[in-house]
PDB file of C-alpha atoms in Angstrom:
ATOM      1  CA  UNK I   1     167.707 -24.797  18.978  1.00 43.00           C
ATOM      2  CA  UNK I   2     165.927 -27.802  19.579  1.00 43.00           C
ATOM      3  CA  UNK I   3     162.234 -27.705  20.993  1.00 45.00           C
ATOM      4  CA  UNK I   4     161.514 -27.458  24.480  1.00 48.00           C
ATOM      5  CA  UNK I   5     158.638 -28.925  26.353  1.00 44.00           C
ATOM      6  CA  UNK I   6     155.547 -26.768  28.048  1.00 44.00           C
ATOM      7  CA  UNK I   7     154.897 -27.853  31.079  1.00 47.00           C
ATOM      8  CA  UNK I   8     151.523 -27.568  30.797  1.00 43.00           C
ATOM      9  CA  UNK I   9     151.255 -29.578  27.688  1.00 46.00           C
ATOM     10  CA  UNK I  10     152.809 -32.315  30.066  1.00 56.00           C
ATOM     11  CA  UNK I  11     149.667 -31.892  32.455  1.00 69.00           C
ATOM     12  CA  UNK I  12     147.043 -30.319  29.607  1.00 91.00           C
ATOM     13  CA  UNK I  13     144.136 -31.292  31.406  1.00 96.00           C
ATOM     14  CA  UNK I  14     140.430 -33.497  29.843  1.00 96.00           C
ATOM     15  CA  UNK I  15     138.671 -30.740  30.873  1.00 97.00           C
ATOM     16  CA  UNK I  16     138.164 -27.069  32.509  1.00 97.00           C
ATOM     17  CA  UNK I  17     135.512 -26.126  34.965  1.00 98.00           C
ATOM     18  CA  UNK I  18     135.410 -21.824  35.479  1.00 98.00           C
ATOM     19  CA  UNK I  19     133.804 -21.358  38.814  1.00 98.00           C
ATOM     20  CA  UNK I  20     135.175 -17.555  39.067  1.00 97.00           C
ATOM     21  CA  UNK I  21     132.485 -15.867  41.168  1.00 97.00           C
ATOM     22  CA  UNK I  22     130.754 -18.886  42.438  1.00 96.00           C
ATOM     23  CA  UNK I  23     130.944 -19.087  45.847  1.00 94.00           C
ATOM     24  CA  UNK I  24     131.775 -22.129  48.546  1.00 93.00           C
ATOM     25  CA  UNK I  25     129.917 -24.849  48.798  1.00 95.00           C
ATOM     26  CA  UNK I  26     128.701 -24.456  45.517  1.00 97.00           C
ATOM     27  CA  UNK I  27     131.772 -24.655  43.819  1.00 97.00           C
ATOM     28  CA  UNK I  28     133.077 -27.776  46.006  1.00 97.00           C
ATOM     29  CA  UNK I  29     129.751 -29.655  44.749  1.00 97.00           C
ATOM     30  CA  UNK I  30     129.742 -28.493  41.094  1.00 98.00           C
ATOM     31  CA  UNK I  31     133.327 -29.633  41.175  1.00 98.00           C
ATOM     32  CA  UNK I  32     132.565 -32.867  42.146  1.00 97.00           C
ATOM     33  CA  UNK I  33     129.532 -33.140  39.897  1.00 97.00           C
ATOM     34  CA  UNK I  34     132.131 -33.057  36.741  1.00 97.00           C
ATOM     35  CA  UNK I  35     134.557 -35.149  38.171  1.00 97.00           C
ATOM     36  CA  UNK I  36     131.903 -37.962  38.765  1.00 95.00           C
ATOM     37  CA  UNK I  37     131.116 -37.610  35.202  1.00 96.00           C
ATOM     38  CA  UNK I  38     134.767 -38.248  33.726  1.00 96.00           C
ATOM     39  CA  UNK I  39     136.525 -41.058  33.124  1.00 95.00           C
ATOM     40  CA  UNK I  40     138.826 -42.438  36.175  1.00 95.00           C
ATOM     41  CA  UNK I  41     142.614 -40.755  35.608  1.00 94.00           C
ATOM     42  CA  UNK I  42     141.181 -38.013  33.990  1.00 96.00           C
ATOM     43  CA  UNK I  43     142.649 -34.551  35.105  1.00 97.00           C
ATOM     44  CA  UNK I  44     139.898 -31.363  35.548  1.00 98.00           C
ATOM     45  CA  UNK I  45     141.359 -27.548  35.727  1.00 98.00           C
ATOM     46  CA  UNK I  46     139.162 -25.554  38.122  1.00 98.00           C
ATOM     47  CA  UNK I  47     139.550 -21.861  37.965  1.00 98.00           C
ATOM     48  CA  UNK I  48     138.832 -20.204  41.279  1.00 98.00           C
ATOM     49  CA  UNK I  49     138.614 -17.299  43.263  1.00 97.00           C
ATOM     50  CA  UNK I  50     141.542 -16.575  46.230  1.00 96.00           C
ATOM     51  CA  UNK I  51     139.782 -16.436  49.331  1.00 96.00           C
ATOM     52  CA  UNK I  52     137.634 -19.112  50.570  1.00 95.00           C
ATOM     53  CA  UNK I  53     137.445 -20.954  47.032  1.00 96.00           C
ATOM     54  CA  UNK I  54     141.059 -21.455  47.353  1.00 96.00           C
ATOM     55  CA  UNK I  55     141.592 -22.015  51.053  1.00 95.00           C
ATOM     56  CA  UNK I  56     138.633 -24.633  51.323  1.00 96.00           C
ATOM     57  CA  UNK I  57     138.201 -26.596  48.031  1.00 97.00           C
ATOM     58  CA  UNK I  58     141.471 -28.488  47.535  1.00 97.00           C
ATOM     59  CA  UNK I  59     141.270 -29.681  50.930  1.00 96.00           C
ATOM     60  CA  UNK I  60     137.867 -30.816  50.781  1.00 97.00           C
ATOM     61  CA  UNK I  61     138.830 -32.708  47.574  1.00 97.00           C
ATOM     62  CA  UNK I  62     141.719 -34.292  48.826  1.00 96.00           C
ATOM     63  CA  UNK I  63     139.513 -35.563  51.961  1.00 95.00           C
ATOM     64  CA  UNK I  64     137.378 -36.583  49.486  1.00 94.00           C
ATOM     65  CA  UNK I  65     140.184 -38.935  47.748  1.00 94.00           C
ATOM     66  CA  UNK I  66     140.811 -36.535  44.593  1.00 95.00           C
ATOM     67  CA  UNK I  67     144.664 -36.136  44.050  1.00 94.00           C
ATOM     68  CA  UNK I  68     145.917 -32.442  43.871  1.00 96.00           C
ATOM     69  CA  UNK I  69     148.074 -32.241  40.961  1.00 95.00           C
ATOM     70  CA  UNK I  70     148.735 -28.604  40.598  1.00 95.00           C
ATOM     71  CA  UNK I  71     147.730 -25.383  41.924  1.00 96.00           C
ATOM     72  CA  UNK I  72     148.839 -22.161  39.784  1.00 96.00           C
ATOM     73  CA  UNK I  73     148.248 -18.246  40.903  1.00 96.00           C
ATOM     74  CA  UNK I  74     147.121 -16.730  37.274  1.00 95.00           C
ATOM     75  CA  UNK I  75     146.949 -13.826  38.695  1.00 92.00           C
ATOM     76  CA  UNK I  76     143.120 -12.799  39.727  1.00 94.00           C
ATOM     77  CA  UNK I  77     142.182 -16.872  40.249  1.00 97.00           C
ATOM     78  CA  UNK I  78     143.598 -19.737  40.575  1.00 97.00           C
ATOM     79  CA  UNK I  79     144.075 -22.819  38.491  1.00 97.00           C
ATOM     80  CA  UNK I  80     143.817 -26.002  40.576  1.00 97.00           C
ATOM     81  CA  UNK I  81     144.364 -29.239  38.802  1.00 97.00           C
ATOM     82  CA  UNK I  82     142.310 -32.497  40.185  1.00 97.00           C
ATOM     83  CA  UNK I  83     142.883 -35.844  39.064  1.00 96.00           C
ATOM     84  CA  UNK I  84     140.006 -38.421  39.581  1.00 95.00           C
ATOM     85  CA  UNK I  85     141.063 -41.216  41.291  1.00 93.00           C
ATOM     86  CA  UNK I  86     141.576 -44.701  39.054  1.00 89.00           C
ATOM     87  CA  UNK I  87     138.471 -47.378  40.100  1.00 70.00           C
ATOM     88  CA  UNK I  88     139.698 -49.117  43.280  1.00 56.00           C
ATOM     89  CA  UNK I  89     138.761 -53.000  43.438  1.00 41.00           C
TER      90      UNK I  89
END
């Protein structure tokens, strides 16, 4: 058999960010915190709660310019993967 890919090798992200049990805004702005702090491409895994964590972050990043890469039920949380925009000119 030959070796398959993981697809989350493909997408393995720069860094994780466990906000279980934090609630909104706070998570929104502690997200945003470590994104400012990475490099621009680099991909951040956010665990969060269902609920409001869930319903109101990814939005708020996208309006924010963050790009949504993936959002995975792990049952309990969620795993939502945000890329941080490349520097525009």
């Amino acid at each position: 058999m030959t070796d398959e890919l993981d697809p989350r090798a493909i997408a393995s992200p720069d860094a994780t960010l466990d906000l279980r049990g934090t609630p909104c805004p706070i998570n929104l702005v502690r997200t945003k915190l470590r994104l400012e702090q990475m490099e621009p491409g680099a991909l951040l895994e956010v665990w969060l709660d269902a609920g409001e964590p869930i319903e109101q972050v990814p939005d708020s990043l996208r309006m924010s310019g963050f790009g949504i890469e993936q959002l995975e039920d792990r049952s309990g949380f969620f795993a939502l993967q945000v890329r941080k925009p490349t520097a525009a000119a």
